[in-house]
mmCIF file with all atom_site columns, C-alpha atoms in Angstrom:
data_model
loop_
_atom_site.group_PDB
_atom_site.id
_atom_site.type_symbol
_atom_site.label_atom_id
_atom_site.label_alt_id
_atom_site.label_comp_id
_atom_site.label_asym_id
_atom_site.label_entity_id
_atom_site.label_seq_id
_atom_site.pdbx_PDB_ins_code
_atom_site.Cartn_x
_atom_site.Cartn_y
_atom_site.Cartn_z
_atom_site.occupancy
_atom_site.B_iso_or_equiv
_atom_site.pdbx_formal_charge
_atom_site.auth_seq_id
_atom_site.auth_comp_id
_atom_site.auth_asym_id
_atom_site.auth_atom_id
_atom_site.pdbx_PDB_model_num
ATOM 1   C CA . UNK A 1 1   ? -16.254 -26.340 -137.220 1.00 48.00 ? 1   UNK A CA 1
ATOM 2   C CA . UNK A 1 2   ? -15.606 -23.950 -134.754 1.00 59.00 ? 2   UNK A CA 1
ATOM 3   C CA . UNK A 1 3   ? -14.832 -24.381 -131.035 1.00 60.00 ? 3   UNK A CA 1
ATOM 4   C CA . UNK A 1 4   ? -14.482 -22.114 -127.793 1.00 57.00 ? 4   UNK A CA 1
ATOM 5   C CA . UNK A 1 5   ? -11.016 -21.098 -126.600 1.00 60.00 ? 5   UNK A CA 1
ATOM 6   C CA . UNK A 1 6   ? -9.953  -23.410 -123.857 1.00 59.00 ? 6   UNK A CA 1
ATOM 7   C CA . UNK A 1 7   ? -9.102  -19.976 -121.551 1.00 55.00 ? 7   UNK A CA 1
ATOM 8   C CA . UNK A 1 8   ? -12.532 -18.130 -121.922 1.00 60.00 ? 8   UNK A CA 1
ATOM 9   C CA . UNK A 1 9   ? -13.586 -17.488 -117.794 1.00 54.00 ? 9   UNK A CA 1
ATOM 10  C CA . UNK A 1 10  ? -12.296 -20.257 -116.357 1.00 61.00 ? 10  UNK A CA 1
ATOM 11  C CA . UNK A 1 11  ? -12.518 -20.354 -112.576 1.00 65.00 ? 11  UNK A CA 1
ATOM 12  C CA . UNK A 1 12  ? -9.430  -22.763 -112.024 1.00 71.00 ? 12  UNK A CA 1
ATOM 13  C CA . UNK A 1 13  ? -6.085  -21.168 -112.819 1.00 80.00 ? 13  UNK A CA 1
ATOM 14  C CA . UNK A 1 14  ? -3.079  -19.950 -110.406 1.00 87.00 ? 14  UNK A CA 1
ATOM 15  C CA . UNK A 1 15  ? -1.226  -18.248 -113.162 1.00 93.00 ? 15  UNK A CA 1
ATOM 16  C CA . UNK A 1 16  ? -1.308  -16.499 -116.239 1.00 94.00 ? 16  UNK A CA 1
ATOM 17  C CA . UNK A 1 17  ? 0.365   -14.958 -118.918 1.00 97.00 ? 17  UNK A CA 1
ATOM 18  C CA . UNK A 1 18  ? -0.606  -12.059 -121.260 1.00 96.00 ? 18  UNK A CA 1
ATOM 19  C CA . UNK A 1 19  ? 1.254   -10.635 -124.186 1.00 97.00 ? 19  UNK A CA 1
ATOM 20  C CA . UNK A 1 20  ? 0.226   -7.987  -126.056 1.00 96.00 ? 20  UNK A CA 1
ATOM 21  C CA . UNK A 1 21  ? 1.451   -7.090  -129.732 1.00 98.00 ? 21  UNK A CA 1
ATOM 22  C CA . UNK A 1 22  ? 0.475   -5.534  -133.131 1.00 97.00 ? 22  UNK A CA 1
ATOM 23  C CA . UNK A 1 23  ? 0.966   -7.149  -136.659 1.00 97.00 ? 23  UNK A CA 1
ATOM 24  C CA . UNK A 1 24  ? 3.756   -6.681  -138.531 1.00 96.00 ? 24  UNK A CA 1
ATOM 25  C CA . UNK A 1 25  ? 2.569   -7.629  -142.244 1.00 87.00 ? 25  UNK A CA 1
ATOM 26  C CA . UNK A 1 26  ? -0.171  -9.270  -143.921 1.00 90.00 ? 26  UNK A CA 1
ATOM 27  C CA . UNK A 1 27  ? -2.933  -10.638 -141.576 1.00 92.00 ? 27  UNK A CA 1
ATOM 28  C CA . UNK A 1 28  ? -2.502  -14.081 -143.598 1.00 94.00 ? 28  UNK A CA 1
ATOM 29  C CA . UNK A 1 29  ? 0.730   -14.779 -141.628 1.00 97.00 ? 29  UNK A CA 1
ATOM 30  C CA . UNK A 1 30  ? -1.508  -14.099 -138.510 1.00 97.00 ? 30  UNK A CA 1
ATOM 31  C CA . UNK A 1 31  ? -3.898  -16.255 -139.781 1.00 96.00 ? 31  UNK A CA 1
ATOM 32  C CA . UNK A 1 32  ? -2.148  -19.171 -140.082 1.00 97.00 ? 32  UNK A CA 1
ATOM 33  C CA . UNK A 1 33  ? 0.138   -18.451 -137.269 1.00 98.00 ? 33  UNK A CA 1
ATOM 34  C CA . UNK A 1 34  ? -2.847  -18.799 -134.984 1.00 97.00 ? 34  UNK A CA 1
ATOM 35  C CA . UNK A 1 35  ? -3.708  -21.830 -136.385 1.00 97.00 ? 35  UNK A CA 1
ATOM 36  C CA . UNK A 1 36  ? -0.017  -23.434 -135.967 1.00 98.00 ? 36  UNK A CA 1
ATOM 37  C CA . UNK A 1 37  ? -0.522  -22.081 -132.274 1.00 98.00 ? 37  UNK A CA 1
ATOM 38  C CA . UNK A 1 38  ? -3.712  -23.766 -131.699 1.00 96.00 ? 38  UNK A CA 1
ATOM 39  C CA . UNK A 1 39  ? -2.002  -27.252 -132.691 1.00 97.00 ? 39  UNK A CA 1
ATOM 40  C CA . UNK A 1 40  ? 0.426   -26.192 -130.351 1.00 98.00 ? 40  UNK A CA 1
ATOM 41  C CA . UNK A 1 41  ? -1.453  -25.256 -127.746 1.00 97.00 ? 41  UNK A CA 1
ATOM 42  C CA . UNK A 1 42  ? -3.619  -28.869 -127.635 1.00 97.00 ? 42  UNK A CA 1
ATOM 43  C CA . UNK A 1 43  ? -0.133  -30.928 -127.765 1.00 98.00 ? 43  UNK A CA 1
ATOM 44  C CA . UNK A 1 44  ? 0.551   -28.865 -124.364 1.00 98.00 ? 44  UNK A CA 1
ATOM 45  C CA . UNK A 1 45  ? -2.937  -29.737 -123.059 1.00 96.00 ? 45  UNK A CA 1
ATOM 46  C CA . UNK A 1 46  ? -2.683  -33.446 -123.835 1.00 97.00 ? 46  UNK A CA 1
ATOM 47  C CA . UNK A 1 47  ? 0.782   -33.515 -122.532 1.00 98.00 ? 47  UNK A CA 1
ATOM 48  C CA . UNK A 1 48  ? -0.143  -32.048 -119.332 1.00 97.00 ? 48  UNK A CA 1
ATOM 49  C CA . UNK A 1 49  ? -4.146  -32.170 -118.192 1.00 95.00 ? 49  UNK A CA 1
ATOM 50  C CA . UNK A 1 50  ? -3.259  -31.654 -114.897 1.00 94.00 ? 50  UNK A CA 1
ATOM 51  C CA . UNK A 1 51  ? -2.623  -28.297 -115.289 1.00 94.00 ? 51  UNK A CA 1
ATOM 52  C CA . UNK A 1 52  ? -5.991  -27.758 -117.027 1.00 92.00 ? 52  UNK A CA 1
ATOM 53  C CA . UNK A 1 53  ? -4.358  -25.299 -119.248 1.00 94.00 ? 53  UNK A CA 1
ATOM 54  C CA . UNK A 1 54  ? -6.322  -23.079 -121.684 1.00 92.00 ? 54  UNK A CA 1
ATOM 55  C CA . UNK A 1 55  ? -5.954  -19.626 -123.612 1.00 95.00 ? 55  UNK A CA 1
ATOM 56  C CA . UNK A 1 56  ? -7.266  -17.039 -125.711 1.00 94.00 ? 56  UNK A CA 1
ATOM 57  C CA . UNK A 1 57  ? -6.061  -15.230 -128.909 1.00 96.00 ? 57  UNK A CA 1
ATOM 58  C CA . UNK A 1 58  ? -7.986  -12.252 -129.501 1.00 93.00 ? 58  UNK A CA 1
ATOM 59  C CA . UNK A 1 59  ? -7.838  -9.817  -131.851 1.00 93.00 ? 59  UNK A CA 1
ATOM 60  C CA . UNK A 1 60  ? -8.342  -5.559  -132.163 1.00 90.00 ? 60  UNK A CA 1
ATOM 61  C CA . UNK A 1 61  ? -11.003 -3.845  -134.032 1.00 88.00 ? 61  UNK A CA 1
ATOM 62  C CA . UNK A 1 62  ? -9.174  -3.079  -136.827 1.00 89.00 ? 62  UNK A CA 1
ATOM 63  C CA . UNK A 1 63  ? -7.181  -6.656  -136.775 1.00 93.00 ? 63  UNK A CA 1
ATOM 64  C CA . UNK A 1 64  ? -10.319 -8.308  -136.456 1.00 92.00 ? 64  UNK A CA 1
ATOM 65  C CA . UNK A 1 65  ? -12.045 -6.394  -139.910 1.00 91.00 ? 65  UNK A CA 1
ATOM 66  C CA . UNK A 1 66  ? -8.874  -7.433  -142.032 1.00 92.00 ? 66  UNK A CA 1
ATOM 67  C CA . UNK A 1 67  ? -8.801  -10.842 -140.676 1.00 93.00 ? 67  UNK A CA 1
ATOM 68  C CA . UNK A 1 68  ? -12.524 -11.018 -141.705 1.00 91.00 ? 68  UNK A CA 1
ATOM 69  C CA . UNK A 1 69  ? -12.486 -9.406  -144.869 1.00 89.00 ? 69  UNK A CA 1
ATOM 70  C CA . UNK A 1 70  ? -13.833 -6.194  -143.633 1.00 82.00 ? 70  UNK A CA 1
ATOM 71  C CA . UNK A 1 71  ? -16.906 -7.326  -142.191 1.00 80.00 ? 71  UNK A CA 1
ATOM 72  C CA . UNK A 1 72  ? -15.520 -7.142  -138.899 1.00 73.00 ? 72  UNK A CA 1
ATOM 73  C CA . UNK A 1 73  ? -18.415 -7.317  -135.813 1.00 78.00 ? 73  UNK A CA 1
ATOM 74  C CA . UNK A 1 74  ? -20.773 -4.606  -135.441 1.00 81.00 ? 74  UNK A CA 1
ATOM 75  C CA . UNK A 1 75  ? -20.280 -4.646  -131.884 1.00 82.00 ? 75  UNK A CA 1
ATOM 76  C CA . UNK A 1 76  ? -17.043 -4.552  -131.462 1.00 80.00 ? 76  UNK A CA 1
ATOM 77  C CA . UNK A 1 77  ? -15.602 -1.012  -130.508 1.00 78.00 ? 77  UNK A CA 1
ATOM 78  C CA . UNK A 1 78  ? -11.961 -0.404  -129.879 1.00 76.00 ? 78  UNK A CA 1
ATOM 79  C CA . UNK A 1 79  ? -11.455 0.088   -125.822 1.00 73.00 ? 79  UNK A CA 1
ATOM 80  C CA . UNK A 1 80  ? -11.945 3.659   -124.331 1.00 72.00 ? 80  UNK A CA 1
ATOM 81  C CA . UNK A 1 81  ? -9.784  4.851   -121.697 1.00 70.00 ? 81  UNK A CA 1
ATOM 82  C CA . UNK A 1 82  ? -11.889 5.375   -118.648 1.00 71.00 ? 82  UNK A CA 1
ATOM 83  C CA . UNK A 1 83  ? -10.646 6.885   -115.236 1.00 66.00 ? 83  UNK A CA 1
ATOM 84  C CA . UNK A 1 84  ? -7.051  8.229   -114.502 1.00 70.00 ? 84  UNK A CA 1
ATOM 85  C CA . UNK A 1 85  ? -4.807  5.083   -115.482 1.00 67.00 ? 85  UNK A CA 1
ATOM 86  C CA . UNK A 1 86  ? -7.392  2.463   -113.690 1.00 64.00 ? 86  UNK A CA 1
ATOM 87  C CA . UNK A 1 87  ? -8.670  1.480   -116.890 1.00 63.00 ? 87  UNK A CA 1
ATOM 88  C CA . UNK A 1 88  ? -5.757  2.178   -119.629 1.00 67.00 ? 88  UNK A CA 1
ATOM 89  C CA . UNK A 1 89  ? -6.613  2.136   -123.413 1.00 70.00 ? 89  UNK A CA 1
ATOM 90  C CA . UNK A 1 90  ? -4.023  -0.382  -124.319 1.00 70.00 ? 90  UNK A CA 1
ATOM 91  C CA . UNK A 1 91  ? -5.173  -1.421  -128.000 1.00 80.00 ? 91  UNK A CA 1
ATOM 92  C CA . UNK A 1 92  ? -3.356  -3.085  -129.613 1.00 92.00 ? 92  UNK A CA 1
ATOM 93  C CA . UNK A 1 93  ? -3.909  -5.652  -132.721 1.00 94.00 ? 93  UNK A CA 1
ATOM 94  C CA . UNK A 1 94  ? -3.218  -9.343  -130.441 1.00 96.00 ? 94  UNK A CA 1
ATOM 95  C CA . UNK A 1 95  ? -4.059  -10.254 -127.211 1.00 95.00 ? 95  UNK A CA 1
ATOM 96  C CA . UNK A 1 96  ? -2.616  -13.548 -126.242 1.00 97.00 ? 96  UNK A CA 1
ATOM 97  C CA . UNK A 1 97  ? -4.240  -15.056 -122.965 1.00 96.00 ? 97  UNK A CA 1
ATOM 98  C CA . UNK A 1 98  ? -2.489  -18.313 -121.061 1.00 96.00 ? 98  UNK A CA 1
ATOM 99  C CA . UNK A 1 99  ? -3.472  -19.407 -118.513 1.00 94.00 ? 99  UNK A CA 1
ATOM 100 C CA . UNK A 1 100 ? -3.140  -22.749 -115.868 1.00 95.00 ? 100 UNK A CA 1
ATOM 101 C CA . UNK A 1 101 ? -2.788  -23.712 -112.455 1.00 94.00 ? 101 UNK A CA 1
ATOM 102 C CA . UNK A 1 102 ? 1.567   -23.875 -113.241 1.00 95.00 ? 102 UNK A CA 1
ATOM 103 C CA . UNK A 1 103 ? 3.342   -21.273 -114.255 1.00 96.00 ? 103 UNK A CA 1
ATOM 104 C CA . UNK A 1 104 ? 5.775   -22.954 -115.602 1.00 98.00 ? 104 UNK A CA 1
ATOM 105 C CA . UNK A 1 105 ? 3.489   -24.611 -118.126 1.00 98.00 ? 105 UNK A CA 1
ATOM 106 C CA . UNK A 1 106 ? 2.619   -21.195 -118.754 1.00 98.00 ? 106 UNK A CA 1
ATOM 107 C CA . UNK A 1 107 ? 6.090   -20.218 -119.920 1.00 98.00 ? 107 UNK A CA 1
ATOM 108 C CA . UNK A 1 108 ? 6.258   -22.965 -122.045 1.00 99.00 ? 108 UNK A CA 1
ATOM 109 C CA . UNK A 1 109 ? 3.009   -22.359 -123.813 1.00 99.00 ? 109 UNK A CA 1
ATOM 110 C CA . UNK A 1 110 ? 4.180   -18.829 -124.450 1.00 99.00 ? 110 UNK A CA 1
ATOM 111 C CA . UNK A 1 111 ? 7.267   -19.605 -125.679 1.00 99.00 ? 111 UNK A CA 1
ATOM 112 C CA . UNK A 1 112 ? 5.413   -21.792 -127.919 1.00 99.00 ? 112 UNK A CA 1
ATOM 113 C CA . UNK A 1 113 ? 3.221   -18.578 -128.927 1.00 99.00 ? 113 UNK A CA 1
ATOM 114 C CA . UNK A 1 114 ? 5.976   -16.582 -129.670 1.00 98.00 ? 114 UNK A CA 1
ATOM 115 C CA . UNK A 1 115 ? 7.578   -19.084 -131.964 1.00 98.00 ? 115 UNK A CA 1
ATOM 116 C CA . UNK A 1 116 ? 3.966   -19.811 -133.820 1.00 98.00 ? 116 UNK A CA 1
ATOM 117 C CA . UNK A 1 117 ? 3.698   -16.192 -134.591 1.00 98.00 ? 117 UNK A CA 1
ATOM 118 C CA . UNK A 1 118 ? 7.314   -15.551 -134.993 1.00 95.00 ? 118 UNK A CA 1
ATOM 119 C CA . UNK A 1 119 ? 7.791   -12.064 -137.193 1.00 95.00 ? 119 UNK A CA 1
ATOM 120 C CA . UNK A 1 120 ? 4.137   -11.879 -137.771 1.00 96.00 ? 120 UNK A CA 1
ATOM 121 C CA . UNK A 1 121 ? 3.856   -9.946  -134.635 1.00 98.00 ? 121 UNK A CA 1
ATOM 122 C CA . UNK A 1 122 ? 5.976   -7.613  -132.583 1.00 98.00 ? 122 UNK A CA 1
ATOM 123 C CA . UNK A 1 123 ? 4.949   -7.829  -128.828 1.00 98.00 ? 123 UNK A CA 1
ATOM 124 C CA . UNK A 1 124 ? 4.421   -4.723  -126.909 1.00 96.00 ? 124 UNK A CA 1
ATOM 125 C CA . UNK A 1 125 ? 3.747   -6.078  -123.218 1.00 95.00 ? 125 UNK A CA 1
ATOM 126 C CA . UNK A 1 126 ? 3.904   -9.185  -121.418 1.00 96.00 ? 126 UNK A CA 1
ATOM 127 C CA . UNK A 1 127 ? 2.623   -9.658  -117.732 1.00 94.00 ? 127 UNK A CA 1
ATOM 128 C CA . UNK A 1 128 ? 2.917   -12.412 -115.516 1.00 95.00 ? 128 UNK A CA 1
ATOM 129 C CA . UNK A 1 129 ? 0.204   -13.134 -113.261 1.00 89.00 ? 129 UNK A CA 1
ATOM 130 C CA . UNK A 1 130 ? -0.844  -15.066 -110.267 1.00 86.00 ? 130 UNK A CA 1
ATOM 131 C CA . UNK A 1 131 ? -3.257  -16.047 -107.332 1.00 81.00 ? 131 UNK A CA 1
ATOM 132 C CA . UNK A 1 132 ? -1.644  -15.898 -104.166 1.00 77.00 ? 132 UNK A CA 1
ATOM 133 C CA . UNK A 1 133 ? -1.953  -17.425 -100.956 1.00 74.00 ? 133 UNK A CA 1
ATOM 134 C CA . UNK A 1 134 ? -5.578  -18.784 -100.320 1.00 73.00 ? 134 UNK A CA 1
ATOM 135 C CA . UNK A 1 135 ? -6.304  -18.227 -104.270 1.00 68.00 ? 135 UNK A CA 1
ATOM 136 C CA . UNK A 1 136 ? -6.510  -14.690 -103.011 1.00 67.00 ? 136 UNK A CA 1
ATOM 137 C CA . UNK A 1 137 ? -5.135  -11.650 -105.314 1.00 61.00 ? 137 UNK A CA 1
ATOM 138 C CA . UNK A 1 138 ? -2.316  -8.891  -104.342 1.00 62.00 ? 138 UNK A CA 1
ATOM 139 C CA . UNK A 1 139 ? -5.263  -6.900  -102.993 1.00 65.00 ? 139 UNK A CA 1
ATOM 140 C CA . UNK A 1 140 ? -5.861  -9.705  -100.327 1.00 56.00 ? 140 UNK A CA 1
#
């Protein structure tokens, strides 16, 4: 049966993590890599609830058609590029999305991701995140 990803608009978390990459290969190794990373993901969760960890794979346009046998979502549209570099077109085939009140749960969670998906994926950009003082962002 399905289930929701644990990170999908929570209101709790201090920190986060995203890394951004494109398949290398079939989409079967992605498949099952995201799968291993799940399991991986709910051994972290039980091991520390405190944190209230959660995150998000999520996949391209085109990643998403080949992972579904080309049905793919009518809906889903790759990202335009809106503005002069407020909004940047960044599309690539994986978005991996971790996120907690600890970074350094975090870090471990993505090092986890990165050894799930292993050569099945070649990142392309990871940023660290966090809420500052008061829960407040850089812009204050």
């Amino acid at each position: 049966m399905s289930q929701v990803q644990s990170g999908i608009l929570p209101e709790h978390c201090r920190a986060a993590i995203w890394i951004e990459a494109n398949v290398k290969g079939e989409v079967d190794a992605l498949r099952a890599a995201s799968k291993t990373f799940a399991d991986k993901l709910a051994t972290f969760e039980a091991k520390f609830p405190d944190a209230h960890l959660g995150a998000v794979v999520a996949f391209g346009n085109n990643t998403w058609r080949a992972l579904s046998g080309g049905v793919g979502a009518e809906e889903l549209k790759d990202f335009p590029g809106y503005g002069k570099g407020l909004a940047p077109t960044t599309q690539f085939d994986v978005l991996i999305h971790i996120l907690s009140l600890r970074h350094d749960v975090n870090f471990s969670v993505a090092q986890a991701a990165m050894e799930a998906f292993g050569d099945c994926i070649e990142v392309k950009e990871e940023i660290h995140g966090f809420r500052w003082v008061e829960e407040r962002d850089l812009s204050g």
